PDB file of C-alpha atoms and ligand atoms in Angstrom:
ATOM      1  CA  MET B 222      72.872  85.637 108.298  1.00 46.00           C
ATOM      2  CA  LYS B 223      71.461  85.600 111.774  1.00 50.00           C
ATOM      3  CA  GLU B 224      71.558  88.674 113.973  1.00 48.00           C
ATOM      4  CA  ARG B 225      70.716  87.870 117.533  1.00 51.00           C
ATOM      5  CA  LEU B 226      71.586  88.908 121.027  1.00 52.00           C
ATOM      6  CA  ALA B 227      74.824  87.304 122.152  1.00 52.00           C
ATOM      7  CA  MET B 228      73.356  85.530 125.153  1.00 59.00           C
ATOM      8  CA  ALA B 229      70.762  83.739 123.022  1.00 61.00           C
ATOM      9  CA  VAL B 230      73.269  82.071 120.721  1.00 77.00           C
ATOM     10  CA  HIS B 231      75.956  80.924 123.156  1.00 82.00           C
ATOM     11  CA  ASP B 232      74.533  77.402 123.385  1.00 88.00           C
ATOM     12  CA  GLU B 233      74.405  77.111 119.600  1.00 93.00           C
ATOM     13  CA  ILE B 234      77.940  78.426 119.133  1.00 96.00           C
ATOM     14  CA  ALA B 235      79.210  76.278 122.005  1.00 95.00           C
ATOM     15  CA  SER B 236      77.789  73.177 120.242  1.00 95.00           C
ATOM     16  CA  LEU B 237      79.566  74.152 117.035  1.00 97.00           C
ATOM     17  CA  VAL B 238      82.830  74.559 118.957  1.00 97.00           C
ATOM     18  CA  ARG B 239      82.385  71.180 120.657  1.00 97.00           C
ATOM     19  CA  ARG B 240      81.926  69.465 117.272  1.00 97.00           C
ATOM     20  CA  ALA B 241      84.794  71.352 115.564  1.00 98.00           C
ATOM     21  CA  ALA B 242      88.235  69.918 114.925  1.00 98.00           C
ATOM     22  CA  GLU B 243      89.805  73.223 113.836  1.00 98.00           C
ATOM     23  CA  ILE B 244      88.953  76.685 115.104  1.00 98.00           C
ATOM     24  CA  VAL B 245      90.306  80.054 113.995  1.00 98.00           C
ATOM     25  CA  VAL B 246      89.955  83.306 115.908  1.00 98.00           C
ATOM     26  CA  PHE B 247      90.630  86.183 113.507  1.00 98.00           C
ATOM     27  CA  SER B 248      91.072  89.457 115.389  1.00 98.00           C
ATOM     28  CA  GLY B 249      91.349  93.163 114.722  1.00 98.00           C
ATOM     29  CA  ALA B 250      91.839  96.391 116.620  1.00 97.00           C
ATOM     30  CA  GLY B 251      88.419  96.233 118.331  1.00 97.00           C
ATOM     31  CA  LEU B 252      89.684  93.351 120.467  1.00 98.00           C
ATOM     32  CA  SER B 253      92.323  95.599 122.020  1.00 98.00           C
ATOM     33  CA  ALA B 254      89.919  98.523 122.527  1.00 96.00           C
ATOM     34  CA  ASP B 255      89.169  97.354 126.080  1.00 96.00           C
ATOM     35  CA  SER B 256      92.916  97.577 126.796  1.00 97.00           C
ATOM     36  CA  GLY B 257      92.796 101.283 125.981  1.00 95.00           C
ATOM     37  CA  ILE B 258      94.446 100.972 122.565  1.00 96.00           C
ATOM     38  CA  PRO B 259      92.463 103.093 120.087  1.00 93.00           C
ATOM     39  CA  THR B 260      91.106 101.346 116.981  1.00 92.00           C
ATOM     40  CA  PHE B 261      91.896 102.726 113.539  1.00 90.00           C
ATOM     41  CA  ARG B 262      88.492 103.766 112.255  1.00 89.00           C
ATOM     42  CA  ASP B 263      86.084 104.167 115.194  1.00 85.00           C
ATOM     43  CA  GLY B 264      84.562 107.653 115.582  1.00 80.00           C
ATOM     44  CA  ALA B 265      86.599 110.474 117.042  1.00 78.00           C
ATOM     45  CA  THR B 266      89.168 108.199 118.698  1.00 83.00           C
ATOM     46  CA  GLY B 267      90.094 106.217 115.558  1.00 86.00           C
ATOM     47  CA  LEU B 268      93.816 106.608 114.846  1.00 88.00           C
ATOM     48  CA  TRP B 269      93.253 107.206 111.128  1.00 88.00           C
ATOM     49  CA  ASN B 270      90.751 109.962 111.920  1.00 86.00           C
ATOM     50  CA  ASN B 271      93.496 111.932 113.633  1.00 85.00           C
ATOM     51  CA  VAL B 272      96.657 111.318 111.638  1.00 88.00           C
ATOM     52  CA  ASP B 273      97.349 110.656 107.966  1.00 91.00           C
ATOM     53  CA  PRO B 274      98.375 107.001 107.587  1.00 91.00           C
ATOM     54  CA  ASP B 275     100.313 107.943 104.463  1.00 93.00           C
ATOM     55  CA  GLU B 276     102.548 110.185 106.614  1.00 93.00           C
ATOM     56  CA  VAL B 277     103.000 107.965 109.663  1.00 94.00           C
ATOM     57  CA  ALA B 278     102.462 104.375 108.581  1.00 95.00           C
ATOM     58  CA  SER B 279     103.247 103.906 104.897  1.00 97.00           C
ATOM     59  CA  ILE B 280     106.369 102.686 103.180  1.00 97.00           C
ATOM     60  CA  ASP B 281     106.413 105.855 101.054  1.00 97.00           C
ATOM     61  CA  GLY B 282     106.236 107.926 104.249  1.00 96.00           C
ATOM     62  CA  PHE B 283     109.084 105.895 105.748  1.00 96.00           C
ATOM     63  CA  MET B 284     111.264 106.440 102.672  1.00 95.00           C
ATOM     64  CA  ARG B 285     110.449 110.188 102.642  1.00 95.00           C
ATOM     65  CA  ASN B 286     110.934 110.742 106.353  1.00 95.00           C
ATOM     66  CA  PRO B 287     111.798 107.703 108.461  1.00 95.00           C
ATOM     67  CA  ARG B 288     111.867 109.753 111.662  1.00 95.00           C
ATOM     68  CA  VAL B 289     108.151 110.665 111.414  1.00 96.00           C
ATOM     69  CA  VAL B 290     107.105 107.012 110.994  1.00 96.00           C
ATOM     70  CA  TRP B 291     109.585 105.854 113.641  1.00 96.00           C
ATOM     71  CA  ASN B 292     108.369 108.414 116.202  1.00 95.00           C
ATOM     72  CA  TRP B 293     104.689 107.717 115.625  1.00 95.00           C
ATOM     73  CA  LEU B 294     105.142 103.960 115.913  1.00 96.00           C
ATOM     74  CA  ARG B 295     107.405 104.429 118.933  1.00 96.00           C
ATOM     75  CA  GLU B 296     104.580 106.307 120.686  1.00 95.00           C
ATOM     76  CA  LEU B 297     102.156 103.541 119.791  1.00 96.00           C
ATOM     77  CA  LYS B 298     104.621 100.976 121.145  1.00 96.00           C
ATOM     78  CA  ASN B 299     104.935 102.946 124.396  1.00 96.00           C
ATOM     79  CA  LEU B 300     101.153 102.828 124.764  1.00 96.00           C
ATOM     80  CA  VAL B 301     101.068  99.085 124.026  1.00 97.00           C
ATOM     81  CA  ASP B 302     103.855  98.489 126.583  1.00 97.00           C
ATOM     82  CA  ASP B 303     101.956 100.571 129.110  1.00 97.00           C
ATOM     83  CA  ARG B 304      98.682  98.669 128.736  1.00 98.00           C
ATOM     84  CA  GLN B 305      97.924  94.979 128.888  1.00 98.00           C
ATOM     85  CA  PRO B 306      95.801  92.214 127.424  1.00 98.00           C
ATOM     86  CA  ASN B 307      92.170  92.573 128.480  1.00 98.00           C
ATOM     87  CA  PRO B 308      89.506  90.018 129.493  1.00 97.00           C
ATOM     88  CA  GLY B 309      88.766  89.367 125.786  1.00 98.00           C
ATOM     89  CA  HIS B 310      92.364  88.276 125.089  1.00 98.00           C
ATOM     90  CA  ARG B 311      92.386  86.230 128.280  1.00 98.00           C
ATOM     91  CA  ALA B 312      89.097  84.530 127.399  1.00 97.00           C
ATOM     92  CA  ILE B 313      90.466  83.574 123.952  1.00 98.00           C
ATOM     93  CA  ALA B 314      93.545  82.097 125.658  1.00 98.00           C
ATOM     94  CA  ARG B 315      91.233  80.271 128.045  1.00 97.00           C
ATOM     95  CA  LEU B 316      89.213  78.991 125.065  1.00 97.00           C
ATOM     96  CA  GLU B 317      92.418  77.445 123.709  1.00 97.00           C
ATOM     97  CA  ARG B 318      92.880  75.582 127.004  1.00 96.00           C
ATOM     98  CA  ILE B 319      89.226  74.479 127.085  1.00 96.00           C
ATOM     99  CA  VAL B 320      89.452  73.013 123.559  1.00 96.00           C
ATOM    100  CA  ALA B 321      92.913  71.532 124.064  1.00 94.00           C
ATOM    101  CA  ASP B 322      91.902  68.444 122.032  1.00 94.00           C
ATOM    102  CA  LYS B 323      91.326  70.641 118.941  1.00 97.00           C
ATOM    103  CA  ARG B 324      93.535  72.993 116.943  1.00 97.00           C
ATOM    104  CA  LEU B 325      92.846  76.638 117.757  1.00 98.00           C
ATOM    105  CA  THR B 326      94.766  79.197 115.710  1.00 98.00           C
ATOM    106  CA  VAL B 327      94.706  82.922 116.366  1.00 98.00           C
ATOM    107  CA  VAL B 328      95.169  84.947 113.194  1.00 98.00           C
ATOM    108  CA  THR B 329      95.550  88.580 114.140  1.00 98.00           C
ATOM    109  CA  GLN B 330      95.869  91.860 112.297  1.00 98.00           C
ATOM    110  CA  ASN B 331      96.987  93.429 115.561  1.00 98.00           C
ATOM    111  CA  ILE B 332     100.604  94.307 116.118  1.00 98.00           C
ATOM    112  CA  ASP B 333     100.420  94.599 119.906  1.00 98.00           C
ATOM    113  CA  GLY B 334     101.421  91.028 120.798  1.00 98.00           C
ATOM    114  CA  TYR B 335      98.598  90.757 123.346  1.00 98.00           C
ATOM    115  CA  HIS B 336      97.381  87.322 122.210  1.00 98.00           C
ATOM    116  CA  SER B 337     100.737  85.739 123.038  1.00 98.00           C
ATOM    117  CA  ARG B 338     100.994  87.723 126.249  1.00 98.00           C
ATOM    118  CA  ALA B 339      97.550  86.461 127.261  1.00 98.00           C
ATOM    119  CA  GLY B 340      98.723  82.877 126.720  1.00 97.00           C
ATOM    120  CA  ASN B 341      97.696  81.763 123.223  1.00 98.00           C
ATOM    121  CA  ALA B 342     100.332  79.431 121.800  1.00 97.00           C
ATOM    122  CA  ASP B 343      99.482  79.415 118.108  1.00 97.00           C
ATOM    123  CA  VAL B 344      99.370  83.005 116.852  1.00 98.00           C
ATOM    124  CA  LEU B 345      99.861  84.200 113.269  1.00 98.00           C
ATOM    125  CA  GLU B 346     100.518  87.965 113.152  1.00 98.00           C
ATOM    126  CA  VAL B 347      99.648  88.777 109.545  1.00 98.00           C
ATOM    127  CA  HIS B 348     100.492  92.487 109.942  1.00 98.00           C
ATOM    128  CA  GLY B 349     103.683  91.829 111.914  1.00 98.00           C
ATOM    129  CA  THR B 350     104.612  93.109 115.350  1.00 98.00           C
ATOM    130  CA  ILE B 351     105.531  96.426 116.916  1.00 97.00           C
ATOM    131  CA  HIS B 352     107.903  94.714 119.329  1.00 97.00           C
ATOM    132  CA  ARG B 353     110.617  93.815 116.805  1.00 97.00           C
ATOM    133  CA  LEU B 354     112.850  95.699 114.373  1.00 97.00           C
ATOM    134  CA  ARG B 355     114.324  94.215 111.230  1.00 97.00           C
ATOM    135  CA  CYS B 356     116.449  95.180 108.267  1.00 97.00           C
ATOM    136  CA  HIS B 357     114.371  96.746 105.501  1.00 96.00           C
ATOM    137  CA  ALA B 358     116.449  94.826 102.949  1.00 96.00           C
ATOM    138  CA  ARG B 359     115.774  91.594 104.887  1.00 95.00           C
ATOM    139  CA  CYS B 360     119.472  90.741 105.204  1.00 97.00           C
ATOM    140  CA  GLY B 361     118.644  88.738 108.327  1.00 95.00           C
ATOM    141  CA  PHE B 362     119.058  91.382 111.025  1.00 96.00           C
ATOM    142  CA  ALA B 363     116.235  91.454 113.570  1.00 96.00           C
ATOM    143  CA  ASP B 364     116.116  92.632 117.160  1.00 95.00           C
ATOM    144  CA  GLU B 365     113.705  93.508 119.916  1.00 96.00           C
ATOM    145  CA  TRP B 366     112.619  97.183 119.742  1.00 95.00           C
ATOM    146  CA  GLY B 367     114.278  98.189 123.002  1.00 90.00           C
ATOM    147  CA  GLU B 368     113.552 101.271 125.088  1.00 84.00           C
ATOM    148  CA  ASP B 369     116.894 102.832 124.029  1.00 85.00           C
ATOM    149  CA  LEU B 370     116.197 102.648 120.267  1.00 85.00           C
ATOM    150  CA  ARG B 371     114.513 106.031 119.875  1.00 86.00           C
ATOM    151  CA  GLU B 372     116.052 107.124 116.553  1.00 89.00           C
ATOM    152  CA  PRO B 373     116.087 105.479 113.115  1.00 92.00           C
ATOM    153  CA  PHE B 374     119.418 103.736 112.475  1.00 94.00           C
ATOM    154  CA  PRO B 375     121.058 101.762 109.685  1.00 95.00           C
ATOM    155  CA  CYS B 376     121.059  97.981 109.812  1.00 96.00           C
ATOM    156  CA  PRO B 377     124.267  96.978 111.657  1.00 95.00           C
ATOM    157  CA  GLN B 378     124.797  94.119 109.186  1.00 96.00           C
ATOM    158  CA  CYS B 379     124.242  95.703 105.766  1.00 97.00           C
ATOM    159  CA  GLY B 380     123.574  99.434 106.193  1.00 95.00           C
ATOM    160  CA  ALA B 381     120.009  99.421 104.799  1.00 95.00           C
ATOM    161  CA  PRO B 382     117.480 101.167 107.076  1.00 95.00           C
ATOM    162  CA  ALA B 383     116.364  99.279 110.176  1.00 95.00           C
ATOM    163  CA  ARG B 384     112.589  99.453 110.624  1.00 96.00           C
ATOM    164  CA  PRO B 385     109.729  98.094 112.702  1.00 97.00           C
ATOM    165  CA  ASP B 386     108.814  94.546 111.655  1.00 97.00           C
ATOM    166  CA  LEU B 387     105.245  95.361 110.721  1.00 98.00           C
ATOM    167  CA  VAL B 388     103.384  95.815 107.477  1.00 98.00           C
ATOM    168  CA  LEU B 389     103.270  99.450 106.386  1.00 97.00           C
ATOM    169  CA  PHE B 390     100.688 100.735 103.908  1.00 96.00           C
ATOM    170  CA  GLY B 391     101.919  99.996 100.398  1.00 96.00           C
ATOM    171  CA  GLU B 392     103.688  96.784 101.437  1.00 97.00           C
ATOM    172  CA  ALA B 393     102.820  93.156 100.888  1.00 96.00           C
ATOM    173  CA  LEU B 394     102.148  90.804 103.774  1.00 97.00           C
ATOM    174  CA  ASP B 395     104.771  88.199 104.665  1.00 96.00           C
ATOM    175  CA  PRO B 396     103.825  85.437 102.209  1.00 96.00           C
ATOM    176  CA  GLU B 397     104.781  82.623 104.592  1.00 97.00           C
ATOM    177  CA  VAL B 398     102.626  83.940 107.433  1.00 98.00           C
ATOM    178  CA  PHE B 399      99.716  84.836 105.173  1.00 98.00           C
ATOM    179  CA  THR B 400      99.810  81.462 103.397  1.00 98.00           C
ATOM    180  CA  ALA B 401      99.708  79.716 106.781  1.00 98.00           C
ATOM    181  CA  ALA B 402      96.769  81.927 107.803  1.00 98.00           C
ATOM    182  CA  GLY B 403      94.973  81.086 104.542  1.00 98.00           C
ATOM    183  CA  ARG B 404      95.505  77.347 105.052  1.00 98.00           C
ATOM    184  CA  ARG B 405      94.228  77.413 108.633  1.00 98.00           C
ATOM    185  CA  SER B 406      91.214  79.500 107.555  1.00 98.00           C
ATOM    186  CA  ALA B 407      90.372  77.045 104.791  1.00 98.00           C
ATOM    187  CA  ARG B 408      90.529  74.133 107.251  1.00 98.00           C
ATOM    188  CA  ALA B 409      88.509  75.820 109.996  1.00 98.00           C
ATOM    189  CA  ASP B 410      85.193  74.352 111.096  1.00 98.00           C
ATOM    190  CA  VAL B 411      84.414  77.457 113.139  1.00 98.00           C
ATOM    191  CA  PHE B 412      85.896  80.833 112.212  1.00 98.00           C
ATOM    192  CA  PHE B 413      85.454  83.668 114.728  1.00 98.00           C
ATOM    193  CA  CYS B 414      85.954  87.161 113.342  1.00 98.00           C
ATOM    194  CA  VAL B 415      86.280  89.673 116.149  1.00 98.00           C
ATOM    195  CA  GLY B 416      86.875  93.412 116.341  1.00 97.00           C
ATOM    196  CA  THR B 417      87.653  94.133 112.718  1.00 97.00           C
ATOM    197  CA  SER B 418      85.970  96.492 110.274  1.00 95.00           C
ATOM    198  CA  PHE B 419      86.746  94.022 107.499  1.00 94.00           C
ATOM    199  CA  THR B 420      88.138  96.771 105.276  1.00 90.00           C
ATOM    200  CA  VAL B 421      91.830  96.008 104.816  1.00 92.00           C
ATOM    201  CA  GLN B 422      92.848  93.488 102.179  1.00 93.00           C
ATOM    202  CA  PRO B 423      94.144  90.897 101.817  1.00 95.00           C
ATOM    203  CA  ALA B 424      93.498  89.996 105.481  1.00 95.00           C
ATOM    204  CA  ALA B 425      89.780  90.735 105.131  1.00 95.00           C
ATOM    205  CA  HIS B 426      89.593  87.928 102.616  1.00 96.00           C
ATOM    206  CA  LEU B 427      90.326  85.238 105.216  1.00 97.00           C
ATOM    207  CA  PRO B 428      86.736  84.969 106.531  1.00 97.00           C
ATOM    208  CA  VAL B 429      85.521  84.698 102.934  1.00 96.00           C
ATOM    209  CA  TRP B 430      87.927  81.811 102.258  1.00 96.00           C
ATOM    210  CA  ALA B 431      86.861  80.171 105.487  1.00 98.00           C
ATOM    211  CA  LYS B 432      83.190  80.464 104.580  1.00 97.00           C
ATOM    212  CA  ALA B 433      83.772  79.232 101.019  1.00 97.00           C
ATOM    213  CA  SER B 434      85.630  76.239 102.461  1.00 97.00           C
ATOM    214  CA  GLY B 435      82.748  75.264 104.711  1.00 97.00           C
ATOM    215  CA  ALA B 436      83.440  77.008 108.034  1.00 98.00           C
ATOM    216  CA  THR B 437      80.700  78.478 110.163  1.00 98.00           C
ATOM    217  CA  VAL B 438      81.671  82.148 110.347  1.00 98.00           C
ATOM    218  CA  VAL B 439      80.843  83.970 113.580  1.00 97.00           C
ATOM    219  CA  GLU B 440      81.337  87.732 113.653  1.00 97.00           C
ATOM    220  CA  ILE B 441      81.546  89.556 116.986  1.00 97.00           C
ATOM    221  CA  ASN B 442      81.345  93.318 116.646  1.00 96.00           C
ATOM    222  CA  PRO B 443      79.171  95.981 118.302  1.00 96.00           C
ATOM    223  CA  HIS B 444      78.625  97.453 114.816  1.00 95.00           C
ATOM    224  CA  ARG B 445      77.649  96.105 111.411  1.00 95.00           C
ATOM    225  CA  THR B 446      80.425  95.537 108.875  1.00 96.00           C
ATOM    226  CA  PRO B 447      80.461  94.251 105.299  1.00 94.00           C
ATOM    227  CA  LEU B 448      81.073  90.775 106.798  1.00 95.00           C
ATOM    228  CA  SER B 449      77.733  90.922 108.633  1.00 95.00           C
ATOM    229  CA  GLU B 450      75.964  90.067 105.360  1.00 93.00           C
ATOM    230  CA  VAL B 451      78.137  87.007 104.800  1.00 92.00           C
ATOM    231  CA  ALA B 452      78.632  85.631 108.313  1.00 96.00           C
ATOM    232  CA  ASP B 453      76.508  82.768 109.599  1.00 96.00           C
ATOM    233  CA  TYR B 454      76.211  84.595 112.917  1.00 95.00           C
ATOM    234  CA  SER B 455      76.727  88.317 113.371  1.00 95.00           C
ATOM    235  CA  ILE B 456      76.702  89.055 117.059  1.00 94.00           C
ATOM    236  CA  ARG B 457      76.408  92.611 118.331  1.00 93.00           C
ATOM    237  CA  ALA B 458      78.608  92.438 121.409  1.00 93.00           C
ATOM    238  CA  GLY B 459      81.994  93.468 122.712  1.00 95.00           C
ATOM    239  CA  ALA B 460      84.767  90.897 122.387  1.00 96.00           C
ATOM    240  CA  SER B 461      85.371  90.531 126.135  1.00 96.00           C
ATOM    241  CA  GLN B 462      81.702  89.969 126.902  1.00 94.00           C
ATOM    242  CA  PHE B 463      81.230  87.409 124.121  1.00 95.00           C
ATOM    243  CA  PHE B 464      84.319  85.255 124.721  1.00 96.00           C
ATOM    244  CA  ALA B 465      83.928  85.275 128.502  1.00 95.00           C
ATOM    245  CA  ALA B 466      80.326  84.073 128.081  1.00 93.00           C
ATOM    246  CA  LEU B 467      81.342  81.425 125.519  1.00 94.00           C
ATOM    247  CA  CYS B 468      84.008  80.025 127.871  1.00 95.00           C
ATOM    248  CA  GLN B 469      81.497  80.015 130.709  1.00 93.00           C
ATOM    249  CA  THR B 470      79.035  78.041 128.548  1.00 93.00           C
ATOM    250  CA  LEU B 471      81.707  75.565 127.424  1.00 94.00           C
ATOM    251  CA  ALA B 472      83.272  75.024 130.835  1.00 91.00           C
ATOM    252  CA  PRO B 473      80.946  76.344 133.553  1.00 89.00           C
ATOM    253  CA  ASP B 474      82.713  74.548 136.388  1.00 79.00           C
ATOM    254  CA  ALA B 475      86.301  75.081 135.322  1.00 70.00           C
ATOM    255  CA  VAL B 476      88.406  77.106 137.707  1.00 63.00           C
ATOM    256  CA  ASP B 477      91.191  78.806 135.836  1.00 62.00           C
ATOM    257  CA  ALA B 478      93.788  80.548 137.907  1.00 53.00           C
ATOM    258  CA  THR B 479      94.866  82.771 135.000  1.00 56.00           C
ATOM    259  CA  ASP B 480      91.377  84.210 134.485  1.00 51.00           C
ATOM    260  CA  ALA B 481      90.823  87.686 135.781  1.00 45.00           C
TER     261      ALA B 481
HETATM  262  P1  LIG W 786      89.355  99.087 112.545  1.00 75.45           P
HETATM  263  O1  LIG W 786      89.646 100.265 113.418  1.00 75.45           O
HETATM  264  O2  LIG W 786      89.193  99.316 111.096  1.00 75.45           O
HETATM  265  O3  LIG W 786      88.015  98.380 113.073  1.00 75.45           O
HETATM  266  C1  LIG W 786      87.821  98.088 114.427  1.00 75.45           C
HETATM  267  C2  LIG W 786      86.507  97.336 114.560  1.00 75.45           C
HETATM  268  O4  LIG W 786      86.369  96.903 115.900  1.00 75.45           O
HETATM  269  C3  LIG W 786      85.254  98.150 114.224  1.00 75.45           C
HETATM  270  O5  LIG W 786      84.439  97.436 113.308  1.00 75.45           O
HETATM  271  C4  LIG W 786      84.555  98.317 115.577  1.00 75.45           C
HETATM  272  O6  LIG W 786      83.150  98.329 115.451  1.00 75.45           O
HETATM  273  C5  LIG W 786      85.026  97.079 116.308  1.00 75.45           C
HETATM  274  N1  LIG W 786      85.050  97.187 117.776  1.00 75.45           N
HETATM  275  C6  LIG W 786      85.244  98.275 118.559  1.00 75.45           C
HETATM  276  N2  LIG W 786      85.226  97.950 119.858  1.00 75.45           N
HETATM  277  C7  LIG W 786      85.008  96.599 119.927  1.00 75.45           C
HETATM  278  C8  LIG W 786      84.907  95.660 120.992  1.00 75.45           C
HETATM  279  N3  LIG W 786      85.017  96.021 122.289  1.00 75.45           N
HETATM  280  N4  LIG W 786      84.707  94.355 120.669  1.00 75.45           N
HETATM  281  C9  LIG W 786      84.600  93.957 119.368  1.00 75.45           C
HETATM  282  N5  LIG W 786      84.700  94.813 118.326  1.00 75.45           N
HETATM  283  C10 LIG W 786      84.906  96.115 118.598  1.00 75.45           C
HETATM  284  O7  LIG W 786      90.494  97.994 112.854  1.00 75.45           O
HETATM  285  P2  LIG W 786      90.928  96.740 111.973  1.00 75.45           P
HETATM  286  O8  LIG W 786      89.782  96.146 111.253  1.00 75.45           O
HETATM  287  O9  LIG W 786      91.729  95.870 112.839  1.00 75.45           O
HETATM  288  O10 LIG W 786      96.641  97.740 109.337  1.00 75.45           O
HETATM  289  O11 LIG W 786      91.892  97.426 110.919  1.00 75.45           O
HETATM  290  C11 LIG W 786      92.532  96.616 109.972  1.00 75.45           C
HETATM  291  C12 LIG W 786      93.892  97.173 109.665  1.00 75.45           C
HETATM  292  O12 LIG W 786      93.771  98.547 109.305  1.00 75.45           O
HETATM  293  C13 LIG W 786      94.851  97.184 110.831  1.00 75.45           C
HETATM  294  O13 LIG W 786      95.495  95.952 111.033  1.00 75.45           O
HETATM  295  C14 LIG W 786      95.826  98.233 110.408  1.00 75.45           C
HETATM  296  C15 LIG W 786      94.867  99.288 109.912  1.00 75.45           C
HETATM  297  O14 LIG W 786      95.378 100.172 109.004  1.00 75.45           O
HETATM  298  C16 LIG W 786      97.981  97.751 109.447  1.00 75.45           C
HETATM  299  O15 LIG W 786      98.543  98.160 110.435  1.00 75.45           O
HETATM  300  C17 LIG W 786      98.692  97.212 108.255  1.00 75.45           C
END
């Protein structure tokens, strides 16, 4: 484990990226912090420090009182709709364009859809998305979560409850998406782990798989996490600062009209 200032390691990390065939960027709530979306566990602003996840974001809570879960997630969706991808998301999208000859996969725990909005093409949302509703019984019904859908309603196809298409506490991850994320992680030469406290399983296992399969694991987080012990590089920096600097090192002369 090497803990160094971000600026000092950019050349080293850039060399690793240049030599890599497969790259994974694994992201968590800290990446969207610069967009004004609160993380789950940071200090006074952490969402789970202010509401009980069992009430507002668990499958048991949804079965007990769907309206409470629906309303809380609806508010979160309004905030996500109101804000936008930040320079960190845009730099990761730019990184994909810089390494266009390689495979770059984003594996995200975030439900905000900002990676795709920023321009990344290959995004695996292991915790689902707040932008879509689906039938709880998985009869096939799915729809965009439109502005007008403010109340829980039964699935128009089978009558089971309709619900946001994200993973609630007490539920399993979509096996297809998680298997794909596991495969990409195992094939990665460089595995970036950004903005996650590394506490929620099974997603938190992906960097461990990547490392066990031979990837260089690079953590970017202003604070130490359990991954800091395991990562090859544990960089104390914000996501936006790190990825913007990495892109600058990799492509100093590139002019990219989509950069902000
Ligand atoms: P957490 O809130 O647990 O952790 C956020 C992490 O981001 C912390 O380690 C912060 O230090 C770090 N951080 C804060 N600002 C940052 C910045 N500007 N740049 C980089 N890092 C920063 O969020 P997650 O690890 O994503 O699950 O939480 C994992 C899961 O727990 C979420 O997906 C969600 C939640 O319950 C579901 O919704 C199923």
